[in-house]
mmCIF file of N, CA and C in Angstrom:
data_model
loop_
_atom_site.group_PDB
_atom_site.id
_atom_site.type_symbol
_atom_site.label_atom_id
_atom_site.label_comp_id
_atom_site.label_asym_id
_atom_site.label_seq_id
_atom_site.Cartn_x
_atom_site.Cartn_y
_atom_site.Cartn_z
ATOM 1 N N SER A 1 -11.549 3.547 -7.935
ATOM 2 C CA SER A 1 -10.984 5.380 -7.268
ATOM 3 C C SER A 1 -12.317 5.939 -6.932
ATOM 4 N N ILE A 2 -11.266 7.482 -7.189
ATOM 5 C CA ILE A 2 -11.410 8.605 -6.987
ATOM 6 C C ILE A 2 -12.655 9.149 -8.088
ATOM 7 N N TRP A 3 -11.884 8.325 -8.938
ATOM 8 C CA TRP A 3 -12.722 8.760 -9.899
ATOM 9 C C TRP A 3 -14.652 8.486 -10.667
ATOM 10 N N GLY A 4 -15.250 7.500 -9.105
ATOM 11 C CA GLY A 4 -15.910 6.272 -9.780
ATOM 12 C C GLY A 4 -16.772 7.513 -9.032
ATOM 13 N N TYR A 5 -16.224 8.052 -7.871
ATOM 14 C CA TYR A 5 -16.684 9.401 -7.302
ATOM 15 C C TYR A 5 -17.477 10.774 -8.110
ATOM 16 N N ILE A 6 -16.228 10.865 -8.580
ATOM 17 C CA ILE A 6 -16.400 12.764 -9.399
ATOM 18 C C ILE A 6 -17.127 11.643 -10.163
ATOM 19 N N ASP A 7 -17.541 10.533 -11.485
ATOM 20 C CA ASP A 7 -17.330 10.493 -12.762
ATOM 21 C C ASP A 7 -18.647 10.030 -13.372
ATOM 22 N N GLY A 8 -19.290 8.171 -11.151
ATOM 23 C CA GLY A 8 -20.218 8.125 -11.831
ATOM 24 C C GLY A 8 -19.221 6.077 -11.749
ATOM 25 N N PRO A 9 -19.720 5.852 -11.075
ATOM 26 C CA PRO A 9 -19.557 4.434 -10.171
ATOM 27 C C PRO A 9 -18.425 3.947 -11.237
ATOM 28 N N ASP A 10 -19.344 3.996 -12.941
ATOM 29 C CA ASP A 10 -18.641 3.417 -14.154
ATOM 30 C C ASP A 10 -16.662 3.723 -14.433
ATOM 31 N N SER A 11 -16.211 4.745 -13.977
ATOM 32 C CA SER A 11 -15.304 5.314 -14.449
ATOM 33 C C SER A 11 -14.390 5.004 -13.319
ATOM 34 N N LYS A 12 -13.633 3.532 -13.067
ATOM 35 C CA LYS A 12 -13.078 2.912 -12.247
ATOM 36 C C LYS A 12 -11.380 3.214 -12.098
ATOM 37 N N TYR A 13 -11.450 3.234 -13.732
ATOM 38 C CA TYR A 13 -9.779 3.500 -13.767
ATOM 39 C C TYR A 13 -9.179 4.756 -14.293
ATOM 40 N N PHE A 14 -7.854 5.455 -14.197
ATOM 41 C CA PHE A 14 -8.060 5.875 -15.317
ATOM 42 C C PHE A 14 -6.034 5.946 -15.956
ATOM 43 N N LEU A 15 -5.588 6.624 -16.751
ATOM 44 C CA LEU A 15 -4.255 6.370 -17.229
ATOM 45 C C LEU A 15 -3.434 6.444 -16.854
ATOM 46 N N ARG A 16 -2.265 5.767 -17.128
ATOM 47 C CA ARG A 16 -0.905 5.821 -15.706
ATOM 48 C C ARG A 16 -0.460 6.920 -16.812
ATOM 49 N N ASN A 17 0.392 7.598 -16.403
ATOM 50 C CA ASN A 17 1.565 9.091 -15.786
ATOM 51 C C ASN A 17 2.613 8.453 -16.653
ATOM 52 N N VAL A 18 2.665 8.906 -18.806
ATOM 53 C CA VAL A 18 4.168 7.797 -19.489
ATOM 54 C C VAL A 18 5.235 8.622 -18.740
ATOM 55 N N LYS A 19 5.090 9.391 -18.850
ATOM 56 C CA LYS A 19 6.158 10.727 -18.153
ATOM 57 C C LYS A 19 6.457 11.194 -16.733
ATOM 58 N N ASN A 20 6.439 10.438 -15.875
ATOM 59 C CA ASN A 20 6.511 9.931 -14.901
ATOM 60 C C ASN A 20 7.661 11.130 -14.531
ATOM 61 N N ARG A 21 8.531 11.248 -14.015
ATOM 62 C CA ARG A 21 10.384 12.282 -14.317
ATOM 63 C C ARG A 21 10.648 11.845 -12.829
ATOM 64 N N ILE A 22 9.487 11.152 -11.560
ATOM 65 C CA ILE A 22 9.473 10.696 -10.270
ATOM 66 C C ILE A 22 10.332 9.333 -10.476
ATOM 67 N N LYS A 23 11.263 8.767 -10.111
ATOM 68 C CA LYS A 23 11.451 7.642 -9.943
ATOM 69 C C LYS A 23 11.729 7.017 -9.158
ATOM 70 N N HIS A 24 11.637 5.438 -8.990
ATOM 71 C CA HIS A 24 11.251 4.859 -7.144
ATOM 72 C C HIS A 24 13.125 5.068 -6.789
ATOM 73 N N LYS A 25 13.204 5.912 -6.871
ATOM 74 C CA LYS A 25 14.826 5.877 -5.760
ATOM 75 C C LYS A 25 14.781 5.855 -4.147
ATOM 76 N N LYS A 26 13.771 6.297 -3.527
ATOM 77 C CA LYS A 26 13.823 6.274 -2.078
ATOM 78 C C LYS A 26 13.290 5.785 -1.263
ATOM 79 N N PHE A 27 13.319 5.176 -0.664
ATOM 80 C CA PHE A 27 12.842 3.964 0.561
ATOM 81 C C PHE A 27 11.496 4.793 0.882
ATOM 82 N N GLY A 28 9.794 4.455 1.176
ATOM 83 C CA GLY A 28 9.163 5.474 0.830
ATOM 84 C C GLY A 28 8.463 5.766 0.141
ATOM 85 N N THR A 29 9.226 5.614 -1.291
ATOM 86 C CA THR A 29 7.682 6.207 -2.081
ATOM 87 C C THR A 29 7.489 5.164 -2.603
ATOM 88 N N VAL A 30 5.720 6.192 -2.481
ATOM 89 C CA VAL A 30 4.402 6.211 -3.152
ATOM 90 C C VAL A 30 4.152 6.100 -4.694
ATOM 91 N N SER A 31 3.125 4.620 -5.046
ATOM 92 C CA SER A 31 2.999 4.816 -6.459
ATOM 93 C C SER A 31 1.538 3.860 -6.835
ATOM 94 N N MET A 32 0.732 4.213 -7.406
ATOM 95 C CA MET A 32 -0.005 3.711 -8.422
ATOM 96 C C MET A 32 0.665 2.617 -8.669
ATOM 97 N N ILE A 33 -0.111 1.521 -8.325
ATOM 98 C CA ILE A 33 -0.323 0.457 -9.283
ATOM 99 C C ILE A 33 -0.579 0.635 -10.611
ATOM 100 N N ASN A 34 -0.014 -0.173 -12.104
ATOM 101 C CA ASN A 34 -0.832 -0.454 -13.102
ATOM 102 C C ASN A 34 -1.325 -1.608 -13.028
ATOM 103 N N ASP A 35 -2.170 -1.489 -13.954
ATOM 104 C CA ASP A 35 -3.203 -2.477 -14.133
ATOM 105 C C ASP A 35 -2.609 -3.608 -14.561
ATOM 106 N N GLY A 36 -0.947 -3.297 -15.955
ATOM 107 C CA GLY A 36 -1.202 -3.975 -17.000
ATOM 108 C C GLY A 36 -1.478 -4.025 -18.394
ATOM 109 N N ASN A 37 -2.728 -3.250 -18.177
ATOM 110 C CA ASN A 37 -2.360 -1.933 -19.480
ATOM 111 C C ASN A 37 -3.345 -0.408 -19.977
ATOM 112 N N GLY A 38 -2.111 -0.282 -18.448
ATOM 113 C CA GLY A 38 -1.830 1.448 -18.232
ATOM 114 C C GLY A 38 -2.966 1.911 -17.989
ATOM 115 N N LEU A 39 -3.842 1.478 -17.338
ATOM 116 C CA LEU A 39 -4.187 2.243 -16.392
ATOM 117 C C LEU A 39 -3.658 1.447 -14.717
ATOM 118 N N HIS A 40 -5.284 2.720 -14.374
ATOM 119 C CA HIS A 40 -4.311 3.019 -12.521
ATOM 120 C C HIS A 40 -5.877 2.764 -12.176
ATOM 121 N N ALA A 41 -6.145 1.981 -10.822
ATOM 122 C CA ALA A 41 -7.660 2.655 -9.789
ATOM 123 C C ALA A 41 -7.893 2.861 -8.384
ATOM 124 N N SER A 42 -7.532 2.026 -7.679
ATOM 125 C CA SER A 42 -7.009 2.519 -6.084
ATOM 126 C C SER A 42 -6.173 1.029 -5.897
ATOM 127 N N GLN A 43 -5.198 1.004 -5.811
ATOM 128 C CA GLN A 43 -4.112 0.103 -5.245
ATOM 129 C C GLN A 43 -2.635 1.059 -5.708
ATOM 130 N N PHE A 44 -1.759 0.479 -5.000
ATOM 131 C CA PHE A 44 -1.192 1.484 -5.215
ATOM 132 C C PHE A 44 0.117 0.440 -3.727
ATOM 133 N N LEU A 45 1.615 0.851 -3.707
ATOM 134 C CA LEU A 45 2.495 0.445 -3.630
ATOM 135 C C LEU A 45 3.540 1.508 -2.654
ATOM 136 N N ILE A 46 4.849 0.965 -1.567
ATOM 137 C CA ILE A 46 4.998 1.982 -0.897
ATOM 138 C C ILE A 46 6.864 1.312 -0.877
ATOM 139 N N THR A 47 7.433 1.100 -1.315
ATOM 140 C CA THR A 47 8.865 0.930 -1.287
ATOM 141 C C THR A 47 9.622 0.648 0.244
ATOM 142 N N LEU A 48 9.761 -0.662 0.068
ATOM 143 C CA LEU A 48 10.739 -0.512 1.467
ATOM 144 C C LEU A 48 11.529 -0.682 1.469
ATOM 145 N N THR A 49 12.149 -0.148 -0.027
ATOM 146 C CA THR A 49 14.312 -0.836 0.210
ATOM 147 C C THR A 49 14.721 1.579 -1.059
ATOM 148 N N GLU A 50 16.125 1.638 -1.448
ATOM 149 C CA GLU A 50 15.759 2.224 -2.248
ATOM 150 C C GLU A 50 15.987 1.514 -3.218
ATOM 151 N N ASN A 51 15.889 2.914 -4.779
ATOM 152 C CA ASN A 51 16.166 1.869 -5.882
ATOM 153 C C ASN A 51 15.683 1.259 -6.654
ATOM 154 N N CYS A 52 14.734 1.306 -6.651
ATOM 155 C CA CYS A 52 13.558 0.339 -7.039
ATOM 156 C C CYS A 52 13.405 1.046 -8.521
ATOM 157 N N ASP A 53 14.553 -0.024 -8.977
ATOM 158 C CA ASP A 53 14.466 0.813 -11.016
ATOM 159 C C ASP A 53 13.169 0.342 -11.317
ATOM 160 N N SER A 54 12.966 -1.016 -10.978
ATOM 161 C CA SER A 54 11.909 -1.713 -12.011
ATOM 162 C C SER A 54 11.046 -1.272 -12.645
ATOM 163 N N LEU A 55 10.396 -0.491 -11.351
ATOM 164 C CA LEU A 55 9.062 -0.361 -10.573
ATOM 165 C C LEU A 55 8.723 0.788 -11.731
ATOM 166 N N ASP A 56 10.509 1.833 -12.908
ATOM 167 C CA ASP A 56 10.014 3.241 -12.970
ATOM 168 C C ASP A 56 9.370 2.413 -14.217
ATOM 169 N N GLY A 57 8.309 3.194 -14.701
ATOM 170 C CA GLY A 57 8.405 2.880 -16.275
ATOM 171 C C GLY A 57 6.611 1.907 -15.970
ATOM 172 N N LYS A 58 6.615 1.635 -15.126
ATOM 173 C CA LYS A 58 4.809 0.756 -15.025
ATOM 174 C C LYS A 58 4.398 1.598 -14.675
ATOM 175 N N HIS A 59 4.753 2.017 -13.242
ATOM 176 C CA HIS A 59 4.228 2.406 -12.119
ATOM 177 C C HIS A 59 4.154 3.764 -11.628
ATOM 178 N N SER A 60 2.825 4.321 -11.400
ATOM 179 C CA SER A 60 3.196 6.138 -11.385
ATOM 180 C C SER A 60 3.162 6.381 -9.964
ATOM 181 N N VAL A 61 4.379 7.416 -9.423
ATOM 182 C CA VAL A 61 4.756 7.944 -8.255
ATOM 183 C C VAL A 61 4.406 9.193 -8.571
ATOM 184 N N PHE A 62 3.766 9.231 -6.883
ATOM 185 C CA PHE A 62 2.746 10.969 -6.682
ATOM 186 C C PHE A 62 2.729 10.848 -5.304
ATOM 187 N N GLY A 63 3.884 10.296 -4.235
ATOM 188 C CA GLY A 63 4.185 10.555 -3.333
ATOM 189 C C GLY A 63 5.148 10.035 -3.043
ATOM 190 N N GLU A 64 5.097 10.543 -1.089
ATOM 191 C CA GLU A 64 6.325 9.907 -0.613
ATOM 192 C C GLU A 64 5.383 9.825 0.987
ATOM 193 N N VAL A 65 5.531 8.277 2.036
ATOM 194 C CA VAL A 65 5.745 8.935 2.618
ATOM 195 C C VAL A 65 6.284 9.568 3.901
ATOM 196 N N ALA A 66 6.161 10.003 5.034
ATOM 197 C CA ALA A 66 7.149 11.297 5.973
ATOM 198 C C ALA A 66 8.282 10.289 6.203
ATOM 199 N N GLU A 67 9.657 10.828 6.597
ATOM 200 C CA GLU A 67 10.570 10.375 7.462
ATOM 201 C C GLU A 67 10.070 10.116 9.073
ATOM 202 N N GLU A 68 9.593 11.096 9.314
ATOM 203 C CA GLU A 68 8.572 10.049 11.018
ATOM 204 C C GLU A 68 8.048 8.928 10.658
ATOM 205 N N SER A 69 7.670 9.034 9.836
ATOM 206 C CA SER A 69 6.543 7.320 9.671
ATOM 207 C C SER A 69 7.264 6.515 9.913
ATOM 208 N N TYR A 70 8.519 6.150 8.741
ATOM 209 C CA TYR A 70 9.523 5.287 8.637
ATOM 210 C C TYR A 70 9.707 4.393 9.102
ATOM 211 N N ASP A 71 9.320 3.920 10.671
ATOM 212 C CA ASP A 71 9.511 2.621 11.512
ATOM 213 C C ASP A 71 7.953 1.783 10.994
ATOM 214 N N VAL A 72 7.467 2.731 10.662
ATOM 215 C CA VAL A 72 6.145 1.572 10.036
ATOM 216 C C VAL A 72 6.064 0.946 9.163
ATOM 217 N N LEU A 73 6.988 1.519 7.819
ATOM 218 C CA LEU A 73 7.576 1.089 7.116
ATOM 219 C C LEU A 73 8.396 -0.077 7.523
ATOM 220 N N ARG A 74 9.286 0.244 8.960
ATOM 221 C CA ARG A 74 10.562 -1.251 8.393
ATOM 222 C C ARG A 74 9.579 -2.133 9.714
ATOM 223 N N LYS A 75 8.567 -1.857 9.754
ATOM 224 C CA LYS A 75 8.183 -2.546 10.255
ATOM 225 C C LYS A 75 7.056 -3.708 9.624
ATOM 226 N N ILE A 76 6.792 -3.005 8.793
ATOM 227 C CA ILE A 76 5.824 -3.371 6.830
ATOM 228 C C ILE A 76 7.411 -4.847 7.090
ATOM 229 N N ASN A 77 8.203 -4.184 6.426
ATOM 230 C CA ASN A 77 9.372 -4.609 6.420
ATOM 231 C C ASN A 77 9.781 -6.011 6.347
ATOM 232 N N ALA A 78 9.586 -5.791 8.357
ATOM 233 C CA ALA A 78 10.018 -7.028 8.731
ATOM 234 C C ALA A 78 9.202 -8.101 8.625
ATOM 235 N N ALA A 79 7.803 -7.864 8.012
ATOM 236 C CA ALA A 79 6.731 -8.816 9.176
ATOM 237 C C ALA A 79 6.361 -10.302 8.234
ATOM 238 N N PHE A 80 6.113 -11.125 8.656
ATOM 239 C CA PHE A 80 6.877 -12.873 8.235
ATOM 240 C C PHE A 80 6.253 -13.185 7.469
ATOM 241 N N CYS A 81 7.078 -13.769 5.905
ATOM 242 C CA CYS A 81 5.979 -14.033 4.952
ATOM 243 C C CYS A 81 6.047 -15.693 4.474
ATOM 244 N N ALA A 82 4.955 -15.861 3.576
ATOM 245 C CA ALA A 82 4.843 -17.522 2.825
ATOM 246 C C ALA A 82 6.432 -17.838 1.955
ATOM 247 N N ASP A 83 6.625 -18.244 1.756
ATOM 248 C CA ASP A 83 7.563 -17.710 0.275
ATOM 249 C C ASP A 83 7.410 -17.703 -0.969
ATOM 250 N N ASN A 84 6.042 -17.495 -1.630
ATOM 251 C CA ASN A 84 5.604 -16.308 -1.882
ATOM 252 C C ASN A 84 5.053 -14.730 -1.651
ATOM 253 N N GLY A 85 5.569 -14.933 -0.663
ATOM 254 C CA GLY A 85 6.142 -13.147 -0.053
ATOM 255 C C GLY A 85 4.549 -12.743 -0.099
ATOM 256 N N VAL A 86 3.793 -13.752 0.566
ATOM 257 C CA VAL A 86 2.389 -13.146 1.284
ATOM 258 C C VAL A 86 2.670 -12.802 2.676
ATOM 259 N N PRO A 87 2.406 -11.659 3.879
ATOM 260 C CA PRO A 87 2.830 -12.821 4.920
ATOM 261 C C PRO A 87 1.259 -13.098 5.587
ATOM 262 N N TYR A 88 2.280 -13.703 6.616
ATOM 263 C CA TYR A 88 0.735 -14.309 7.449
ATOM 264 C C TYR A 88 0.176 -14.565 7.579
ATOM 265 N N GLN A 89 0.739 -12.612 8.419
ATOM 266 C CA GLN A 89 -0.314 -12.089 8.851
ATOM 267 C C GLN A 89 -1.155 -10.985 8.344
ATOM 268 N N ASP A 90 -2.290 -10.140 8.433
ATOM 269 C CA ASP A 90 -2.985 -9.605 6.737
ATOM 270 C C ASP A 90 -1.966 -7.817 7.298
ATOM 271 N N ILE A 91 -1.777 -6.878 7.055
ATOM 272 C CA ILE A 91 -1.367 -6.102 6.948
ATOM 273 C C ILE A 91 -2.159 -5.056 6.153
ATOM 274 N N ARG A 92 -2.590 -4.004 7.687
ATOM 275 C CA ARG A 92 -3.660 -2.869 6.902
ATOM 276 C C ARG A 92 -3.303 -1.476 7.273
ATOM 277 N N ILE A 93 -3.467 -0.436 5.952
ATOM 278 C CA ILE A 93 -3.018 0.912 6.969
ATOM 279 C C ILE A 93 -4.681 1.415 6.996
ATOM 280 N N ARG A 94 -4.716 1.994 8.334
ATOM 281 C CA ARG A 94 -6.134 1.884 8.129
ATOM 282 C C ARG A 94 -6.083 4.058 8.519
ATOM 283 N N HIS A 95 -4.679 4.212 8.058
ATOM 284 C CA HIS A 95 -5.674 5.865 8.706
ATOM 285 C C HIS A 95 -3.938 6.501 8.304
ATOM 286 N N THR A 96 -4.190 7.028 7.027
ATOM 287 C CA THR A 96 -3.055 8.342 6.290
ATOM 288 C C THR A 96 -3.372 9.608 6.588
ATOM 289 N N ILE A 97 -2.231 10.796 6.544
ATOM 290 C CA ILE A 97 -2.806 12.240 7.043
ATOM 291 C C ILE A 97 -2.250 12.606 4.542
ATOM 292 N N ILE A 98 -2.680 13.502 4.731
ATOM 293 C CA ILE A 98 -2.398 13.863 3.613
ATOM 294 C C ILE A 98 -1.005 15.497 4.269
ATOM 295 N N LEU A 99 -0.038 15.132 4.270
ATOM 296 C CA LEU A 99 1.288 16.610 4.555
ATOM 297 C C LEU A 99 0.895 17.669 4.184
ATOM 298 N N ASP A 100 1.271 16.961 2.583
ATOM 299 C CA ASP A 100 1.268 18.370 0.805
ATOM 300 C C ASP A 100 0.587 17.984 0.729
ATOM 301 N N ASP A 101 -0.261 18.675 -0.130
ATOM 302 C CA ASP A 101 -1.616 18.074 -1.384
ATOM 303 C C ASP A 101 -1.375 19.393 -2.535
ATOM 304 N N PRO A 102 0.258 19.250 -3.142
ATOM 305 C CA PRO A 102 -0.089 20.647 -4.114
ATOM 306 C C PRO A 102 -0.634 20.574 -5.602
ATOM 307 N N PHE A 103 -2.562 19.532 -5.700
ATOM 308 C CA PHE A 103 -3.334 20.067 -6.777
ATOM 309 C C PHE A 103 -4.506 20.100 -6.307
ATOM 310 N N ASP A 104 -5.172 20.913 -7.207
ATOM 311 C CA ASP A 104 -6.633 20.895 -6.418
ATOM 312 C C ASP A 104 -7.009 20.253 -6.737
ATOM 313 N N ASP A 105 -8.228 20.117 -5.623
ATOM 314 C CA ASP A 105 -9.567 18.763 -5.603
ATOM 315 C C ASP A 105 -10.688 18.775 -7.060
ATOM 316 N N PRO A 106 -10.082 17.954 -7.797
ATOM 317 C CA PRO A 106 -11.434 17.627 -9.070
ATOM 318 C C PRO A 106 -12.951 18.287 -8.143
ATOM 319 N N ARG A 107 -13.472 18.935 -9.489
ATOM 320 C CA ARG A 107 -14.741 19.607 -9.684
ATOM 321 C C ARG A 107 -15.777 18.584 -9.371
ATOM 322 N N GLY A 108 -16.322 18.978 -7.391
ATOM 323 C CA GLY A 108 -17.913 17.870 -7.559
ATOM 324 C C GLY A 108 -17.164 17.085 -7.018
ATOM 325 N N LEU A 109 -15.579 16.537 -5.738
ATOM 326 C CA LEU A 109 -14.828 15.938 -5.450
ATOM 327 C C LEU A 109 -16.253 16.043 -4.134
ATOM 328 N N ALA A 110 -16.561 14.700 -3.103
ATOM 329 C CA ALA A 110 -17.496 14.938 -2.048
ATOM 330 C C ALA A 110 -16.567 13.947 -1.867
ATOM 331 N N PHE A 111 -16.302 14.022 -0.559
ATOM 332 C CA PHE A 111 -14.996 13.434 1.084
ATOM 333 C C PHE A 111 -15.689 12.446 1.461
ATOM 334 N N PRO A 112 -15.217 11.099 1.503
ATOM 335 C CA PRO A 112 -16.387 10.349 2.803
ATOM 336 C C PRO A 112 -16.565 10.488 4.058
ATOM 337 N N GLY A 113 -17.149 10.588 4.338
ATOM 338 C CA GLY A 113 -17.030 10.493 5.393
ATOM 339 C C GLY A 113 -15.657 9.766 6.744
ATOM 340 N N ALA A 114 -15.498 8.764 5.893
ATOM 341 C CA ALA A 114 -14.507 7.605 6.803
ATOM 342 C C ALA A 114 -14.360 6.334 6.190
ATOM 343 N N SER A 115 -13.733 5.715 5.757
ATOM 344 C CA SER A 115 -12.482 5.215 5.185
ATOM 345 C C SER A 115 -14.123 4.135 5.114
ATOM 346 N N PRO A 116 -13.544 2.836 3.263
ATOM 347 C CA PRO A 116 -14.821 2.374 3.907
ATOM 348 C C PRO A 116 -15.001 1.176 4.946
ATOM 349 N N VAL A 117 -15.767 0.732 5.325
ATOM 350 C CA VAL A 117 -15.320 -1.329 5.764
ATOM 351 C C VAL A 117 -15.638 -1.966 4.823
ATOM 352 N N PRO A 118 -13.653 -2.952 5.369
ATOM 353 C CA PRO A 118 -13.398 -4.045 4.110
ATOM 354 C C PRO A 118 -14.317 -4.831 3.982
ATOM 355 N N ARG A 119 -14.696 -5.194 2.786
ATOM 356 C CA ARG A 119 -15.818 -6.668 1.904
ATOM 357 C C ARG A 119 -15.337 -7.659 3.177
ATOM 358 N N PRO A 120 -16.231 -9.374 3.696
ATOM 359 C CA PRO A 120 -16.126 -9.706 3.735
ATOM 360 C C PRO A 120 -14.710 -10.504 3.495
ATOM 361 N N GLU A 121 -14.894 -10.578 1.859
ATOM 362 C CA GLU A 121 -13.572 -11.428 0.982
ATOM 363 C C GLU A 121 -12.280 -10.963 1.485
ATOM 364 N N GLN A 122 -12.352 -9.400 1.659
ATOM 365 C CA GLN A 122 -10.718 -9.108 1.961
ATOM 366 C C GLN A 122 -10.061 -9.379 3.171
ATOM 367 N N VAL A 123 -11.577 -9.555 3.884
ATOM 368 C CA VAL A 123 -11.049 -9.750 5.770
ATOM 369 C C VAL A 123 -10.712 -11.613 5.520
ATOM 370 N N GLU A 124 -11.360 -11.958 5.261
ATOM 371 C CA GLU A 124 -10.829 -13.353 5.403
ATOM 372 C C GLU A 124 -10.641 -14.368 4.171
ATOM 373 N N THR A 125 -8.989 -13.727 4.557
ATOM 374 C CA THR A 125 -7.867 -14.367 3.975
ATOM 375 C C THR A 125 -7.578 -15.294 4.388
ATOM 376 N N GLY A 126 -7.582 -16.139 4.940
ATOM 377 C CA GLY A 126 -6.873 -17.593 4.943
ATOM 378 C C GLY A 126 -5.532 -16.993 6.262
ATOM 379 N N ARG A 127 -5.232 -15.860 6.297
ATOM 380 C CA ARG A 127 -3.591 -15.302 7.018
ATOM 381 C C ARG A 127 -4.960 -14.942 8.302
ATOM 382 N N THR A 128 -3.491 -14.941 9.361
ATOM 383 C CA THR A 128 -4.316 -13.705 10.696
ATOM 384 C C THR A 128 -4.043 -12.185 10.371
ATOM 385 N N ARG A 129 -5.536 -12.347 11.108
ATOM 386 C CA ARG A 129 -6.533 -11.186 10.968
ATOM 387 C C ARG A 129 -5.635 -9.889 11.000
ATOM 388 N N ASP A 130 -5.234 -8.680 10.767
ATOM 389 C CA ASP A 130 -4.219 -7.688 11.322
ATOM 390 C C ASP A 130 -4.337 -7.391 12.504
ATOM 391 N N ASP A 131 -5.658 -7.627 13.210
ATOM 392 C CA ASP A 131 -5.991 -6.985 14.783
ATOM 393 C C ASP A 131 -5.099 -8.555 15.642
ATOM 394 N N GLU A 132 -5.659 -9.520 15.498
ATOM 395 C CA GLU A 132 -4.816 -11.140 16.397
ATOM 396 C C GLU A 132 -3.263 -11.129 16.485
ATOM 397 N N GLY A 133 -3.544 -11.394 17.292
ATOM 398 C CA GLY A 133 -1.880 -11.651 18.002
ATOM 399 C C GLY A 133 -0.961 -12.495 17.564
ATOM 400 N N ILE A 134 -0.097 -12.525 17.709
ATOM 401 C CA ILE A 134 0.363 -14.220 16.863
ATOM 402 C C ILE A 134 1.354 -14.982 18.143
ATOM 403 N N ASP A 135 0.983 -15.944 18.234
ATOM 404 C CA ASP A 135 2.203 -16.928 20.262
ATOM 405 C C ASP A 135 3.207 -17.684 18.267
ATOM 406 N N THR A 136 4.651 -16.615 18.871
ATOM 407 C CA THR A 136 5.456 -17.179 17.171
ATOM 408 C C THR A 136 5.552 -18.392 17.910
ATOM 409 N N TYR A 137 5.069 -18.657 19.701
ATOM 410 C CA TYR A 137 6.296 -19.932 19.967
ATOM 411 C C TYR A 137 5.168 -21.052 20.493
ATOM 412 N N ALA A 138 4.303 -21.238 19.938
ATOM 413 C CA ALA A 138 3.052 -22.013 19.612
ATOM 414 C C ALA A 138 3.119 -22.876 19.474
ATOM 415 N N GLY A 139 3.163 -24.313 20.044
ATOM 416 C CA GLY A 139 3.181 -25.498 20.285
ATOM 417 C C GLY A 139 4.308 -26.202 20.063
ATOM 418 N N MET A 140 5.296 -25.218 20.551
ATOM 419 C CA MET A 140 6.820 -25.596 19.592
ATOM 420 C C MET A 140 7.422 -25.823 21.157
ATOM 421 N N THR A 141 8.562 -26.537 21.891
ATOM 422 C CA THR A 141 8.720 -27.356 22.698
ATOM 423 C C THR A 141 9.873 -26.705 23.292
ATOM 424 N N GLU A 142 10.339 -26.493 24.240
ATOM 425 C CA GLU A 142 11.256 -25.788 25.146
ATOM 426 C C GLU A 142 12.358 -25.214 24.534
ATOM 427 N N GLU A 143 13.048 -26.562 23.829
ATOM 428 C CA GLU A 143 14.085 -26.900 23.001
ATOM 429 C C GLU A 143 14.265 -26.561 21.560
ATOM 430 N N GLN A 144 12.849 -26.699 21.337
ATOM 431 C CA GLN A 144 12.912 -25.616 19.736
ATOM 432 C C GLN A 144 12.545 -23.459 20.024
ATOM 433 N N VAL A 145 12.488 -23.466 21.198
ATOM 434 C CA VAL A 145 12.551 -22.475 21.403
ATOM 435 C C VAL A 145 13.964 -21.662 21.161
ATOM 436 N N GLN A 146 14.431 -22.502 22.517
ATOM 437 C CA GLN A 146 15.430 -22.018 22.533
ATOM 438 C C GLN A 146 16.533 -21.986 21.255
ATOM 439 N N GLU A 147 16.095 -22.876 19.958
ATOM 440 C CA GLU A 147 17.918 -23.014 18.761
ATOM 441 C C GLU A 147 17.074 -21.581 18.289
#
């Protein structure tokens, strides 16, 4: 997490905001994921529907996706998934832009020149890579395609 850049590599987590007044009401709400012990690292979630009340009090809301990018969220939401909810094709966010940051940067923060390159175990998931095309009809007969 960012705390590792500021306080050193042993500082990977920060405490969950237990008094979070912002709720998971809107499509595109962005939250830090609670690790189960009231700590956050660098994992986050983006709501793909409205009124996700079950997330309130567990994960800390810190932002929202701009409405101009809702089409990207709709594409993520339309991804084909296995029975366990995991997409068949990896989904990766390669670039983000912060439109409004109301907070001062922490003292000592040095911005990296680029996003880190994923480690091999992050890329080799057994699913189709995010940059690989999918042929929906591969191996199907014409009759199966028509169905």
